[in-house]
Amino acid sequence: MSAIDNVYAARSKDRPTGMAYINNIFTDFTELHGDRRYGDDKAIVGGLAYFNDIPVTVIAHEKGTDTKSRVARNFGSAHPEGYRKALRLMKQAEKFSRPVICFVDTSGAYCGIGAEERGQGQSIAENISEMMALKTPIISIFIGEGGSGGALALAVANEVWMLQKAVYSVISPEGCASILYKDAKLASVAAENLKLRAEDLYKLRVIEKIIPEKDGKDHSETYEFIKRELNAALIRYMNMTGDELYRNRYNKFRQIGNQGVI
C-alpha cells in the first residue's frame, strides 16, 4: 500500500472509532465530563473502566459514526477544554495509581478562533509536559489519523502503538504539499516523504508496536490482539515505581531516530 493510500485508509469512515475500542476491550466504562474550567468537549471521551479486573483510565478521540454524531464530536478535532479534560483524568489516574490508556484518532486539534482564544496551544503544551512526568503507566494507541499536536497531546506514553493502517504525522500530506510544493495535488509525494506509516515510524523508533489489521468490517481479531498486548504491558509497567516510569518515558523519547535512518 502506498503512503497516500494508507492515509485514505486511516481516514475511512468505516474504521472503528474510539468508543468502539473502549466498548470492545474494557468493561464497566463510566464516562466523566468537563475540564472544570470551561465546558465538556465531545471530541474527546474519557472515564473509568476495568481491564481484566484492573481499574484503568481510558481516554479517546471520538470522531462519531454518522453525520449528526460527527458534527457533535467536531470530527474528532478537540478544543482546549477537551485536552484539559484529558489531563484532569490523567492526574486523577496518577492520584489513584490507575494506568492510562489513550486511543488517538484525529486530523488535528481544532484551529478556530475560539479555540485559540481559550488557549489551544497552551493546553496541548501542558498535556505534553505533564504526561512526560506522570507517575503512572501510559499506553497510547493510534487507531486512525494521528495529526500534529492534536495527536501528540495524548501520545506522550511509555509505549506508543499503531494499527497497521493508521498514520502519524506533523502535518497532513495535503498541507505539506501546499507549503513545500505549492500544489496540494502533490500530496502523494508529500505522504511518501513524511514517513507517516506505521512501518516507517517503527523503524524510526517513534512507536514500539504495529497492530495487524484485516480487511473487512470484522475487527474482533484486532481487539483481541490489543487485549493480549495490553495485558502484558500493564503487568510489566505496574511493577515499576513512579520514578522508573518517568525515566522509562523520558528515555523513550530521547532515543527516537537514534538508529541513523532519517
CSV table of C-alpha atoms in Angstrom, one decimal, residues 62-190:
chain,number,residue,atom,x,y,z
A,62,GLU,CA,-14.1,10.2,19.1
A,63,LYS,CA,-15.0,11.2,15.5
A,64,GLY,CA,-18.6,9.9,15.5
A,65,THR,CA,-20.3,7.3,13.3
A,66,ASP,CA,-22.8,9.3,11.3
A,67,THR,CA,-23.3,12.9,10.1
A,68,LYS,CA,-25.1,14.0,13.2
A,69,SER,CA,-22.6,12.5,15.7
A,70,ARG,CA,-19.6,13.6,13.6
A,71,VAL,CA,-20.8,17.2,13.8
A,72,ALA,CA,-21.5,16.9,17.5
A,73,ARG,CA,-18.0,15.4,18.0
A,74,ASN,CA,-16.4,18.0,15.8
A,75,PHE,CA,-15.0,15.2,13.6
A,76,GLY,CA,-12.6,14.3,16.4
A,77,SER,CA,-10.8,17.7,16.4
A,78,ALA,CA,-10.6,18.7,20.1
A,79,HIS,CA,-10.9,22.2,21.6
A,80,PRO,CA,-8.7,23.2,24.6
A,81,GLU,CA,-11.3,22.0,27.0
A,82,GLY,CA,-11.0,18.5,25.5
A,83,TYR,CA,-7.3,18.3,26.2
A,84,ARG,CA,-7.8,19.9,29.7
A,85,LYS,CA,-10.4,17.2,30.4
A,86,ALA,CA,-8.0,14.5,29.3
A,87,LEU,CA,-5.3,16.0,31.6
A,88,ARG,CA,-7.7,16.2,34.5
A,89,LEU,CA,-8.4,12.5,34.1
A,90,MET,CA,-4.7,11.6,33.8
A,91,LYS,CA,-3.9,13.5,37.0
A,92,GLN,CA,-6.8,11.7,38.7
A,93,ALA,CA,-5.4,8.4,37.5
A,94,GLU,CA,-2.0,9.2,38.9
A,95,LYS,CA,-3.5,10.0,42.3
A,96,PHE,CA,-5.2,6.6,42.4
A,97,SER,CA,-2.4,4.6,40.7
A,98,ARG,CA,-4.6,3.7,37.7
A,99,PRO,CA,-2.9,3.1,34.3
A,100,VAL,CA,-3.9,5.4,31.5
A,101,ILE,CA,-4.8,4.0,28.1
A,102,CYS,CA,-5.3,6.5,25.2
A,103,PHE,CA,-6.7,5.9,21.7
A,104,VAL,CA,-5.7,8.5,19.2
A,105,ASP,CA,-7.7,9.4,16.1
A,106,THR,CA,-7.7,13.0,14.9
A,107,SER,CA,-6.8,15.0,11.9
A,108,GLY,CA,-5.5,17.7,14.4
A,109,ALA,CA,-6.6,20.0,17.2
A,110,TYR,CA,-9.4,22.4,16.2
A,111,CYS,CA,-8.0,25.6,14.8
A,112,GLY,CA,-10.8,28.0,15.2
A,113,ILE,CA,-10.7,31.5,16.7
A,114,GLY,CA,-12.5,30.4,19.9
A,115,ALA,CA,-10.1,27.6,20.5
A,116,GLU,CA,-7.1,29.9,20.1
A,117,GLU,CA,-8.7,32.5,22.4
A,118,ARG,CA,-9.1,29.8,25.1
A,119,GLY,CA,-5.5,28.7,24.8
A,120,GLN,CA,-5.3,25.8,22.4
A,121,GLY,CA,-1.5,25.8,22.1
A,122,GLN,CA,-1.0,26.2,25.8
A,123,SER,CA,-3.4,23.3,26.6
A,124,ILE,CA,-1.5,21.0,24.2
A,125,ALA,CA,1.9,22.0,25.6
A,126,GLU,CA,0.7,21.5,29.1
A,127,ASN,CA,-0.5,17.9,28.3
A,128,ILE,CA,2.8,17.1,26.7
A,129,SER,CA,4.7,18.4,29.7
A,130,GLU,CA,2.5,16.8,32.3
A,131,MET,CA,2.3,13.4,30.6
A,132,MET,CA,6.1,13.2,30.4
A,133,ALA,CA,6.3,13.3,34.2
A,134,LEU,CA,3.1,11.4,35.1
A,135,LYS,CA,3.9,8.7,37.6
A,136,THR,CA,1.5,6.0,36.3
A,137,PRO,CA,1.8,3.8,33.2
A,138,ILE,CA,0.6,5.3,29.9
A,139,ILE,CA,-0.1,3.4,26.7
A,140,SER,CA,-1.2,5.3,23.6
A,141,ILE,CA,-2.6,3.5,20.6
A,142,PHE,CA,-3.1,5.2,17.2
A,143,ILE,CA,-6.3,3.7,15.6
A,144,GLY,CA,-6.7,6.0,12.6
A,145,GLU,CA,-5.3,9.5,11.9
A,146,GLY,CA,-2.6,11.0,14.1
A,147,GLY,CA,-2.4,14.6,13.2
A,148,SER,CA,0.2,17.0,14.7
A,149,GLY,CA,-0.1,18.4,18.2
A,150,GLY,CA,-3.7,17.3,18.4
A,151,ALA,CA,-2.4,13.7,18.4
A,152,LEU,CA,0.8,14.3,20.4
A,153,ALA,CA,-1.3,15.7,23.3
A,154,LEU,CA,-2.5,12.2,24.0
A,155,ALA,CA,0.7,10.3,22.9
A,156,VAL,CA,3.5,11.1,25.4
A,157,ALA,CA,3.4,7.5,26.7
A,158,ASN,CA,5.7,4.7,27.9
A,159,GLU,CA,4.7,2.9,24.7
A,160,VAL,CA,3.1,4.1,21.5
A,161,TRP,CA,1.4,1.5,19.3
A,162,MET,CA,-0.2,1.9,15.9
A,163,LEU,CA,-2.7,0.0,13.9
A,164,GLN,CA,-1.2,-1.2,10.6
A,165,LYS,CA,-3.2,1.3,8.5
A,166,ALA,CA,-3.0,4.2,10.9
A,167,VAL,CA,-0.9,7.3,10.2
A,168,TYR,CA,1.0,9.7,12.4
A,169,SER,CA,2.5,13.0,11.1
A,170,VAL,CA,3.2,16.6,12.0
A,171,ILE,CA,1.0,17.7,9.1
A,172,SER,CA,-1.4,16.3,6.5
A,173,PRO,CA,0.1,15.4,3.1
A,174,GLU,CA,-2.2,18.0,1.5
A,175,GLY,CA,-1.0,20.7,3.9
A,176,CYS,CA,2.6,19.7,3.4
A,177,ALA,CA,2.3,19.7,-0.4
A,178,SER,CA,0.7,23.1,-0.3
A,179,ILE,CA,3.5,24.6,1.7
A,180,LEU,CA,6.6,22.8,0.2
A,181,TYR,CA,5.5,22.3,-3.4
A,182,LYS,CA,2.8,25.0,-3.7
A,183,ASP,CA,0.5,22.3,-5.0
A,184,ALA,CA,-1.9,20.2,-2.9
A,185,LYS,CA,-2.2,17.8,-5.8
A,186,LEU,CA,1.3,16.5,-4.9
A,187,ALA,CA,0.0,15.1,-1.6
A,188,SER,CA,1.1,11.6,-2.7
A,189,VAL,CA,4.7,12.8,-2.9
A,190,ALA,CA,4.5,14.5,0.4
